[in-house]
PDB file of C-alpha atoms in Angstrom:
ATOM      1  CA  UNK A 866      89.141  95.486  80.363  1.00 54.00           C
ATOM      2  CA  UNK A 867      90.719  99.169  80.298  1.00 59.00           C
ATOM      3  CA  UNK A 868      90.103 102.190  81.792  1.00 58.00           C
ATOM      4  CA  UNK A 869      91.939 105.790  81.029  1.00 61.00           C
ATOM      5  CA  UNK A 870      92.713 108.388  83.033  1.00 63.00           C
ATOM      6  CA  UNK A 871      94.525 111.554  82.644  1.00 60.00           C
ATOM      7  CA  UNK A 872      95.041 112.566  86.592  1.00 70.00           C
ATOM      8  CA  UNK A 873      95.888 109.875  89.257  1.00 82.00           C
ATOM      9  CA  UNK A 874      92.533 108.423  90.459  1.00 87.00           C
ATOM     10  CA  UNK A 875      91.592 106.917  93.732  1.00 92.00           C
ATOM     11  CA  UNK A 876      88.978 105.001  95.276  1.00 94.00           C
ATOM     12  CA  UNK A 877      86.479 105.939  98.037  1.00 95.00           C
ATOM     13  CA  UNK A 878      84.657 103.583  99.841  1.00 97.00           C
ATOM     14  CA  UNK A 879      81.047 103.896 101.478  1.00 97.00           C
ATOM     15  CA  UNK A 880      79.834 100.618 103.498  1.00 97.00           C
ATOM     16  CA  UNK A 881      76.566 101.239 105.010  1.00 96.00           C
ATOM     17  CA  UNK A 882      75.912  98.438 107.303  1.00 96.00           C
ATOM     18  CA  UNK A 883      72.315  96.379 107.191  1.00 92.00           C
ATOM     19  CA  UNK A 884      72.332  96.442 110.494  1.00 91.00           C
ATOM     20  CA  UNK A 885      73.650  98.691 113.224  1.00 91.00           C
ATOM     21  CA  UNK A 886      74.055  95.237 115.529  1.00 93.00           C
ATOM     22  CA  UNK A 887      77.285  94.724 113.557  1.00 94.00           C
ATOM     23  CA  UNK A 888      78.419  98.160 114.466  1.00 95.00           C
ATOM     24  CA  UNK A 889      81.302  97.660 117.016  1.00 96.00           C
ATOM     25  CA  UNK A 890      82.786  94.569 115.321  1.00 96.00           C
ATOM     26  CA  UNK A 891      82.914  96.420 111.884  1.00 97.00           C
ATOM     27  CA  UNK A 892      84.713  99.071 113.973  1.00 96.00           C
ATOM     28  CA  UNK A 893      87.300  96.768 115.132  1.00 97.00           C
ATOM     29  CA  UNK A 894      87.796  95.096 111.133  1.00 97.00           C
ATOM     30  CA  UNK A 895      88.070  98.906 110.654  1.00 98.00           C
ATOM     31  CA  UNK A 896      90.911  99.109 112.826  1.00 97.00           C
ATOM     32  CA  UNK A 897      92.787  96.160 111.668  1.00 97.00           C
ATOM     33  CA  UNK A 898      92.354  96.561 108.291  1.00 97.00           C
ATOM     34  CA  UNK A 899      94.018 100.379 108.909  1.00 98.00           C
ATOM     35  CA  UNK A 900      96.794  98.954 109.744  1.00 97.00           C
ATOM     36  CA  UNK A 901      96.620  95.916 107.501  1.00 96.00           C
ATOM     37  CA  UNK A 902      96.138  98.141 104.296  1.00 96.00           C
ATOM     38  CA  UNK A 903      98.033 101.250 105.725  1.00 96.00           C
ATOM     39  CA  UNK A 904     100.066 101.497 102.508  1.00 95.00           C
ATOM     40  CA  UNK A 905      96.828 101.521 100.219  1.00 95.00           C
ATOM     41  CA  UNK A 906      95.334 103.789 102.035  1.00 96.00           C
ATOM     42  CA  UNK A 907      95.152 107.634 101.980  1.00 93.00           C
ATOM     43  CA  UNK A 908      92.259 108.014 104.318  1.00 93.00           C
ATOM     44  CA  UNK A 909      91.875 105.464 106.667  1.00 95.00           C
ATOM     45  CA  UNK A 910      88.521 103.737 107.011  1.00 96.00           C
ATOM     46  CA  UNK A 911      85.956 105.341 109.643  1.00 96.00           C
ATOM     47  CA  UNK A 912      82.945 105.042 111.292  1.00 96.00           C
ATOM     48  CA  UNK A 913      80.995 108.068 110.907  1.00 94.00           C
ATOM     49  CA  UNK A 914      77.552 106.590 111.697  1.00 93.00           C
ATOM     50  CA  UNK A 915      76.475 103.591 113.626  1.00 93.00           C
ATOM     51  CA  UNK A 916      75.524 102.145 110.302  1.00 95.00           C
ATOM     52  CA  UNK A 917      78.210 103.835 108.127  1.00 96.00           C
ATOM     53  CA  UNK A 918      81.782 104.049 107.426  1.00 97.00           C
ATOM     54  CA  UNK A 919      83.949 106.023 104.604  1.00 96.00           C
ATOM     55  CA  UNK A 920      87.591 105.408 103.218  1.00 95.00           C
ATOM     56  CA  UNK A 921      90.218 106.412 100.630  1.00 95.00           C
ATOM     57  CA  UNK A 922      92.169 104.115  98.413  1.00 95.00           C
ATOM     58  CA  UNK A 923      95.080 105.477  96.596  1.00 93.00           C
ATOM     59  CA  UNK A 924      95.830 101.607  95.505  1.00 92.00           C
ATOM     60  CA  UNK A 925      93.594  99.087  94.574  1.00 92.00           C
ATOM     61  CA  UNK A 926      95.235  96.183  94.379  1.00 91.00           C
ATOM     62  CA  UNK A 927      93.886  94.436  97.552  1.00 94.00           C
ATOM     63  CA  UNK A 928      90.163  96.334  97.606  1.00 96.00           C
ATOM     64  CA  UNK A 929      88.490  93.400  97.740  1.00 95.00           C
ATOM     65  CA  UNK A 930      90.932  91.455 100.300  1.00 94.00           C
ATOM     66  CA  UNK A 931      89.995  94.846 102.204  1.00 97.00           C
ATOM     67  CA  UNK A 932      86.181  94.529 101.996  1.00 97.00           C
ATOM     68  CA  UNK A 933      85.970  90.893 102.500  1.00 95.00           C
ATOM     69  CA  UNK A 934      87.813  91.641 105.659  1.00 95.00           C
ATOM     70  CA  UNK A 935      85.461  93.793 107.131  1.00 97.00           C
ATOM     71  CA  UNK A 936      82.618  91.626 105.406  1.00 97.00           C
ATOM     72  CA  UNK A 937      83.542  88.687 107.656  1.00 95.00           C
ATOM     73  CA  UNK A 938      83.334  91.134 110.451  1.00 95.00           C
ATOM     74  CA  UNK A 939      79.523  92.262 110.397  1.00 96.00           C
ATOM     75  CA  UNK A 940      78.505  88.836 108.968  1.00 96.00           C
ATOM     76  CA  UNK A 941      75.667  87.422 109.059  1.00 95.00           C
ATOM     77  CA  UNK A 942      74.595  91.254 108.265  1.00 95.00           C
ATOM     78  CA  UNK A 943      75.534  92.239 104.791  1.00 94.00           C
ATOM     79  CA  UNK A 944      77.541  95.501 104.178  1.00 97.00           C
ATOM     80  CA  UNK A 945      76.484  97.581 100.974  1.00 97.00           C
ATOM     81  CA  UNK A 946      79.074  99.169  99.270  1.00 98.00           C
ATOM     82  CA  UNK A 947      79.721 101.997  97.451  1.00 98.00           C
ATOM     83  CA  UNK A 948      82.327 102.335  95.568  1.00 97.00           C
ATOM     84  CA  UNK A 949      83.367 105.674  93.619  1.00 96.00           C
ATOM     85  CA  UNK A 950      86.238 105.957  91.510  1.00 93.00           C
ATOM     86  CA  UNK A 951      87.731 109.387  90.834  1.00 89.00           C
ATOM     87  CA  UNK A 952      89.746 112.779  91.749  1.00 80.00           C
ATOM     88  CA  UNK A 953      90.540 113.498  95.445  1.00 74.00           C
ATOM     89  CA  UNK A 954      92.161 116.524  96.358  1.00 68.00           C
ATOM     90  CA  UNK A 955      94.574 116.431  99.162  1.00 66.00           C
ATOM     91  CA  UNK A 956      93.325 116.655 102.258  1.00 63.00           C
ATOM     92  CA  UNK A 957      95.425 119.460 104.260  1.00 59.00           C
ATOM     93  CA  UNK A 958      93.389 121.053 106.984  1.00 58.00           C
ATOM     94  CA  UNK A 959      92.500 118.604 109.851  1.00 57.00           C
ATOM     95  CA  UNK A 960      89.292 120.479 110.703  1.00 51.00           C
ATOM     96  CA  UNK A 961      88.586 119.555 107.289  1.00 55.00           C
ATOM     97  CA  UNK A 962      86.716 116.562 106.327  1.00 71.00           C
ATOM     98  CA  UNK A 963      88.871 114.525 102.784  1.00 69.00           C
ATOM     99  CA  UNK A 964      85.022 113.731 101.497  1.00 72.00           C
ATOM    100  CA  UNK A 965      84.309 117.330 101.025  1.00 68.00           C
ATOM    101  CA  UNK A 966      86.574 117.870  98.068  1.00 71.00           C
ATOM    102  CA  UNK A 967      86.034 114.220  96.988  1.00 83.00           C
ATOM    103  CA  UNK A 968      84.709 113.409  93.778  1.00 89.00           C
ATOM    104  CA  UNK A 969      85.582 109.794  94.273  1.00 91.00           C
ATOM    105  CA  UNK A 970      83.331 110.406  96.902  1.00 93.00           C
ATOM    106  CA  UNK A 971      80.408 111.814  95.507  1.00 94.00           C
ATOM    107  CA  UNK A 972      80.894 108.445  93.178  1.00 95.00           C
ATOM    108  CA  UNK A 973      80.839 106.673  95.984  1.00 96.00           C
ATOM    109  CA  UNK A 974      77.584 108.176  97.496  1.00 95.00           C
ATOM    110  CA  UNK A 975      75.867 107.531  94.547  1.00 96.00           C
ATOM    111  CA  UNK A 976      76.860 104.390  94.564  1.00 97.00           C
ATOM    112  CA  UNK A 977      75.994 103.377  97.549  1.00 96.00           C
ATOM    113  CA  UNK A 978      72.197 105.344  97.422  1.00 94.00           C
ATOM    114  CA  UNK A 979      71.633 103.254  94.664  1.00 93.00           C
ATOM    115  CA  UNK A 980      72.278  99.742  96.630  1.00 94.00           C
ATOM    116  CA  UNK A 981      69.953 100.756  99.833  1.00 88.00           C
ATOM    117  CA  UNK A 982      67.172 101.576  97.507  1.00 88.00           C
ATOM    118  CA  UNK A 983      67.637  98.312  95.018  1.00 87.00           C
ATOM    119  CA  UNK A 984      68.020  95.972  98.223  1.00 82.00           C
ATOM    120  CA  UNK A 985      64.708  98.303  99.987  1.00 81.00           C
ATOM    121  CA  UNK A 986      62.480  97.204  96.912  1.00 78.00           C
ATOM    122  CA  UNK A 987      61.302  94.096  95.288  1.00 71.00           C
ATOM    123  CA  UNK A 988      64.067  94.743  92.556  1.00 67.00           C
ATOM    124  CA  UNK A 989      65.331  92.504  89.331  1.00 71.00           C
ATOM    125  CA  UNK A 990      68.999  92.320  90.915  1.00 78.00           C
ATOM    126  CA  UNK A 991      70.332  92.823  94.066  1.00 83.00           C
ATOM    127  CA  UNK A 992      73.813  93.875  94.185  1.00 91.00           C
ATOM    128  CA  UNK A 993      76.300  94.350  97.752  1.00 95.00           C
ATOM    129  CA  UNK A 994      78.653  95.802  95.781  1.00 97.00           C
ATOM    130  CA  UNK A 995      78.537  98.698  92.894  1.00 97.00           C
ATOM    131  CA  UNK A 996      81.472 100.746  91.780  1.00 96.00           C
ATOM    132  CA  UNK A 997      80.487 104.624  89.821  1.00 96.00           C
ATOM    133  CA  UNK A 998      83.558 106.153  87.844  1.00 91.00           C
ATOM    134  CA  UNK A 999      84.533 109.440  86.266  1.00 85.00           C
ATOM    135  CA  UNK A1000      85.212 110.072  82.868  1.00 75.00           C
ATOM    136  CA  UNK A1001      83.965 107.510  79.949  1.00 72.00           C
ATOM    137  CA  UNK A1002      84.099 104.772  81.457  1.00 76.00           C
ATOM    138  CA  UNK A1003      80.141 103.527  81.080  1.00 81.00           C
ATOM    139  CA  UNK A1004      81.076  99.837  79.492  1.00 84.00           C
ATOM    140  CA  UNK A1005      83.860  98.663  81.612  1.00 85.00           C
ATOM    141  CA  UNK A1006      81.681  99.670  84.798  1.00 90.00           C
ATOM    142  CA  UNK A1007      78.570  97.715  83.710  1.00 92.00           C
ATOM    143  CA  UNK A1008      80.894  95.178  83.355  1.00 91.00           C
ATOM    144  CA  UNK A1009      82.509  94.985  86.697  1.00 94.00           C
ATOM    145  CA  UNK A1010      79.123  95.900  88.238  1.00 95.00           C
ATOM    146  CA  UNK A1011      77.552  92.819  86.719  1.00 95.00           C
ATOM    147  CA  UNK A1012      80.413  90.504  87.621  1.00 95.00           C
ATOM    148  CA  UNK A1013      79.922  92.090  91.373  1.00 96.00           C
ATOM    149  CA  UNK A1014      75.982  91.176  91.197  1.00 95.00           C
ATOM    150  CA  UNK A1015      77.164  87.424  90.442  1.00 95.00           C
ATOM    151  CA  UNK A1016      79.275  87.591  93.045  1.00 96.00           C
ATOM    152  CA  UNK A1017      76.617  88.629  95.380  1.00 95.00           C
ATOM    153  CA  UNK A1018      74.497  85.958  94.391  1.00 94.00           C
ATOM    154  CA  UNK A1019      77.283  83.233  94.581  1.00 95.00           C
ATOM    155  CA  UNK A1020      77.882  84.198  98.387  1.00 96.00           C
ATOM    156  CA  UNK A1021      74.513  84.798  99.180  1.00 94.00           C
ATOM    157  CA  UNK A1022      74.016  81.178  99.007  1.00 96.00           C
ATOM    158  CA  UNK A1023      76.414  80.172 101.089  1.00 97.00           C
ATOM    159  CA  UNK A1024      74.852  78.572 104.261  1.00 97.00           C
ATOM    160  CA  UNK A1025      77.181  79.767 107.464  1.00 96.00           C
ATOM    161  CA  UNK A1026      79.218  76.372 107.385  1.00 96.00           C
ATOM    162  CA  UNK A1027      80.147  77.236 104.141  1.00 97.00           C
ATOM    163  CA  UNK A1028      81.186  80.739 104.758  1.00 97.00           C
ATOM    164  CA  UNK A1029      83.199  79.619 108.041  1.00 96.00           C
ATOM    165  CA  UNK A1030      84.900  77.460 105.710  1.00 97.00           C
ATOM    166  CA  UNK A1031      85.980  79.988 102.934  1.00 96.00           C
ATOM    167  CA  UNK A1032      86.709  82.393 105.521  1.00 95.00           C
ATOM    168  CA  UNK A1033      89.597  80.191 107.054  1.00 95.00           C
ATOM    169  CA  UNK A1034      90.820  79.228 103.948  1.00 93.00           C
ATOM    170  CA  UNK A1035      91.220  82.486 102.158  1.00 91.00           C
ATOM    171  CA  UNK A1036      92.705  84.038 105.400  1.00 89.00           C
ATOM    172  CA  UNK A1037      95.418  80.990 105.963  1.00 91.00           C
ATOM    173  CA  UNK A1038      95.600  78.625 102.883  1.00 84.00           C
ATOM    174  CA  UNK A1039      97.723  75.668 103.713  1.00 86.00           C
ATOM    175  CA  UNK A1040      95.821  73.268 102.203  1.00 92.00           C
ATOM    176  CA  UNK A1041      92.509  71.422 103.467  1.00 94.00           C
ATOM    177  CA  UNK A1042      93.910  69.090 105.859  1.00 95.00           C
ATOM    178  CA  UNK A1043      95.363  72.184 108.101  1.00 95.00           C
ATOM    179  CA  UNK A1044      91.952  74.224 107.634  1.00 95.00           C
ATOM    180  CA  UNK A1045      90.521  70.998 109.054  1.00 96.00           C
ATOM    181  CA  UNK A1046      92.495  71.101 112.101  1.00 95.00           C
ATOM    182  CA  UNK A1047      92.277  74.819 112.165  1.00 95.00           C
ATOM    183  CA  UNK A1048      88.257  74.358 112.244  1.00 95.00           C
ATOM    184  CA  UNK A1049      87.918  70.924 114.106  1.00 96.00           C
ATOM    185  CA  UNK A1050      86.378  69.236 111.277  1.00 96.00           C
ATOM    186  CA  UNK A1051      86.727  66.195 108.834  1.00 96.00           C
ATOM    187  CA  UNK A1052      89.011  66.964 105.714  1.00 96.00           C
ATOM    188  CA  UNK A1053      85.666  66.077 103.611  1.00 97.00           C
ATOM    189  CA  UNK A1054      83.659  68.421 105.715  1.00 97.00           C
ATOM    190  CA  UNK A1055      86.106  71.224 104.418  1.00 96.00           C
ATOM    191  CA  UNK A1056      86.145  69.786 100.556  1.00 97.00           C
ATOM    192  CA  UNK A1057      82.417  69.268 100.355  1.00 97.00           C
ATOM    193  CA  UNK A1058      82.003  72.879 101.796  1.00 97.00           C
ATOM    194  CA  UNK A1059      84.627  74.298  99.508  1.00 97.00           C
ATOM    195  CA  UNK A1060      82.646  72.666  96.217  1.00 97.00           C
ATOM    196  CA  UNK A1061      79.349  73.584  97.780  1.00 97.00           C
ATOM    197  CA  UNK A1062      80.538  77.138  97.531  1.00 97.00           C
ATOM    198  CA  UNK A1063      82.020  77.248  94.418  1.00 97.00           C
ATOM    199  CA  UNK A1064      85.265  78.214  95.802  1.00 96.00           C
ATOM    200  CA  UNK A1065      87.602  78.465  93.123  1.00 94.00           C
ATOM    201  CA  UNK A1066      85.412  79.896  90.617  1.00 96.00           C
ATOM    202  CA  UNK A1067      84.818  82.578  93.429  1.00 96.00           C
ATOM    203  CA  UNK A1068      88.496  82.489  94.229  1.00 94.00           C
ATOM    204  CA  UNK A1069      88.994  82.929  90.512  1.00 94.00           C
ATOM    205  CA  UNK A1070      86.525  85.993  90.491  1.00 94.00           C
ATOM    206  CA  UNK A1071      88.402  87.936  93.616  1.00 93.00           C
ATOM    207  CA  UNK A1072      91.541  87.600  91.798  1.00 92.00           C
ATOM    208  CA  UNK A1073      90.318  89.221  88.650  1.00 91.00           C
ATOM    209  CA  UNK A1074      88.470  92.080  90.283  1.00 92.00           C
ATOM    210  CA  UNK A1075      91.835  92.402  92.542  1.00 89.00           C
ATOM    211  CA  UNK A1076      94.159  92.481  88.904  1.00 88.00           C
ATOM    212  CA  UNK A1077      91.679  95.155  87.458  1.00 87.00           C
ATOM    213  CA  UNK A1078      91.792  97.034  90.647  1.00 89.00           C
ATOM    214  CA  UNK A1079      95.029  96.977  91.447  1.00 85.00           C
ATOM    215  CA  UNK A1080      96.243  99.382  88.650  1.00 78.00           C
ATOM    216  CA  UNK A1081      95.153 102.063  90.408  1.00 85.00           C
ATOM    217  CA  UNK A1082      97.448 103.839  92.353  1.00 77.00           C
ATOM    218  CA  UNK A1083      99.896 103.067  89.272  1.00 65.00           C
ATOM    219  CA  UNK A1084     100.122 106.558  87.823  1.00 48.00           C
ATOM    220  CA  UNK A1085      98.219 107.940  85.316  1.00 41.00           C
ATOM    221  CA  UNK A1086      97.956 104.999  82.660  1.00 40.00           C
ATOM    222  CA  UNK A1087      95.447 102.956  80.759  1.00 41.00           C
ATOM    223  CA  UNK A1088      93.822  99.895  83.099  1.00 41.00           C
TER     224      UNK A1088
END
C-alpha cells in the first residue's frame, strides 16, 4: 500500500461531533490528547464550534490512537471525521488562522462534508471515518476508505459493555484478569466481551491503519 509524495505532507483533522451534548468532554480529550500527542502535532486540536474541532498532524503514526481517544470521549455520540492529507504552509502570524493556507485542510473539509451528508441520508454505506489526499493517490484511498467503513461497522455493533471493555483494554493491556479487576467484572465477562467484539481482528485493523499512517511525517518518501 504506497503513497508518493514530493513535499512533506501532513494531516488535518475535522471531527464534527453528532451531537453538541458531547461538547465539553470532547474538549477535555482535546486537551489531553494535546499534550498526549504534542510531538505529532503541529496544530494542536481545537474546538472551533460546539459541534466541531480542527487539528494538524505532521506524524501519523498514532492518528488513530489519537481519534479513538477523543472517540471514547463523546461516546455514545459518534464523531465524523475528516481527514485530509496534503501541503500546509507554516503557520507564522498568530492573528492568522493554519487552515487558511491549508490544503490538507481543504482535504479535510471535503472529507468531512461528505460524511454529514452520507450519515443525513438513507445511504449504501455509512462511514465515521474518510481520509481525501493530494496528488494520485485515487486507489490507495479507496482502499483505506473502505477498510475505515468496515471498521465503522465492526464498532457500530458493539453494545456499551463491549465498548467499556475494549476501551480498558486498549488503554492498559495487562492481560484479562487485571482488566477484570480494573472493571469489577468476571475474567469471562471480559473474554466473552472481547470475542463478541472482534477484538483482535479490530486490534489487527488499528495497527495496520497506524503502520500506513505512520510514515508520514518521515520526509518526503514513498508510503
Amino acid at each position: 500500500m504506497y503513497f508518493f509524495f514530493y513535499y512533506e505532507p501532513l494531516i488535518a483533522l475535522i471531527g464534527h461531533l453528532e451531537s453538541n451534548q458531547s461538547y465539553e468532554a470532547v474538549r477535555q480529550a482535546l486537551r489531553q490528547v494535546n499534550r498526549t500527542y504534542k510531538d505529532d502535532l503541529e496544530e494542536s486540536c481545537t474546538m472551533v464550534q460546539s459541534n466541531e474541532f480542527h487539528g494538524l498532524l505532521k506524524c501519523g503514526s498514532n492518528l488513530m490512537n489519537l481519534m479513538g481517544s477523543i472517540e471514547e470521549a463523546a461516546y455514545p455520540h459518534k464523531i465524523y471525521w475528516g481527514i485530509g492529507i496534503g501541503k500546509s504552509k507554516k503557520n507564522t502570524n498568530p492573528a492568522a488562522s493554519w487552515e487558511a493556507q491549508s490544503r490538507a485542510f481543504q482535504n479535510a473539509q471535503a472529507a468531512a462534508d461528505f460524511l454529514v451528508r452520507q450519515n443525513e441520508k438513507k445511504a449504501s454505506f455509512s462511514a465515521d471515518y474518510r481520509i481525501v489526499c493530494d496528488g494520485d493517490h485515487e486507489e490507495v484511498t479507496q482502499l483505506l476508505n473502505t477498510v475505515l467503513i468496515l471498521l465503522t461497522s465492526m464498532k457500530r455493533r458493539w453494545t456499551k459493555h463491549q465498548y467499556a471493555v475494549v476501551a480498558d483494554y486498549r488503554k492498559h493491556g495487562g492481560g484479562q484478569t487485571k482488566a477484570a479487576a480494573r472493571l469489577g467484572i468476571a475474567q469471562s465477562s471480559v473474554q466473552k466481551s472481547l470475542a463478541g467484539a472482534d477484538y483482535y481482528a479490530y486490534q489487527e485493523v488499528m495497527d495496520t491503519l497506524n503502520a500506513v499512517f505512520s510514515q508520514i511525517g518521515e520526509g518526503v518518501r514513498g508510503i
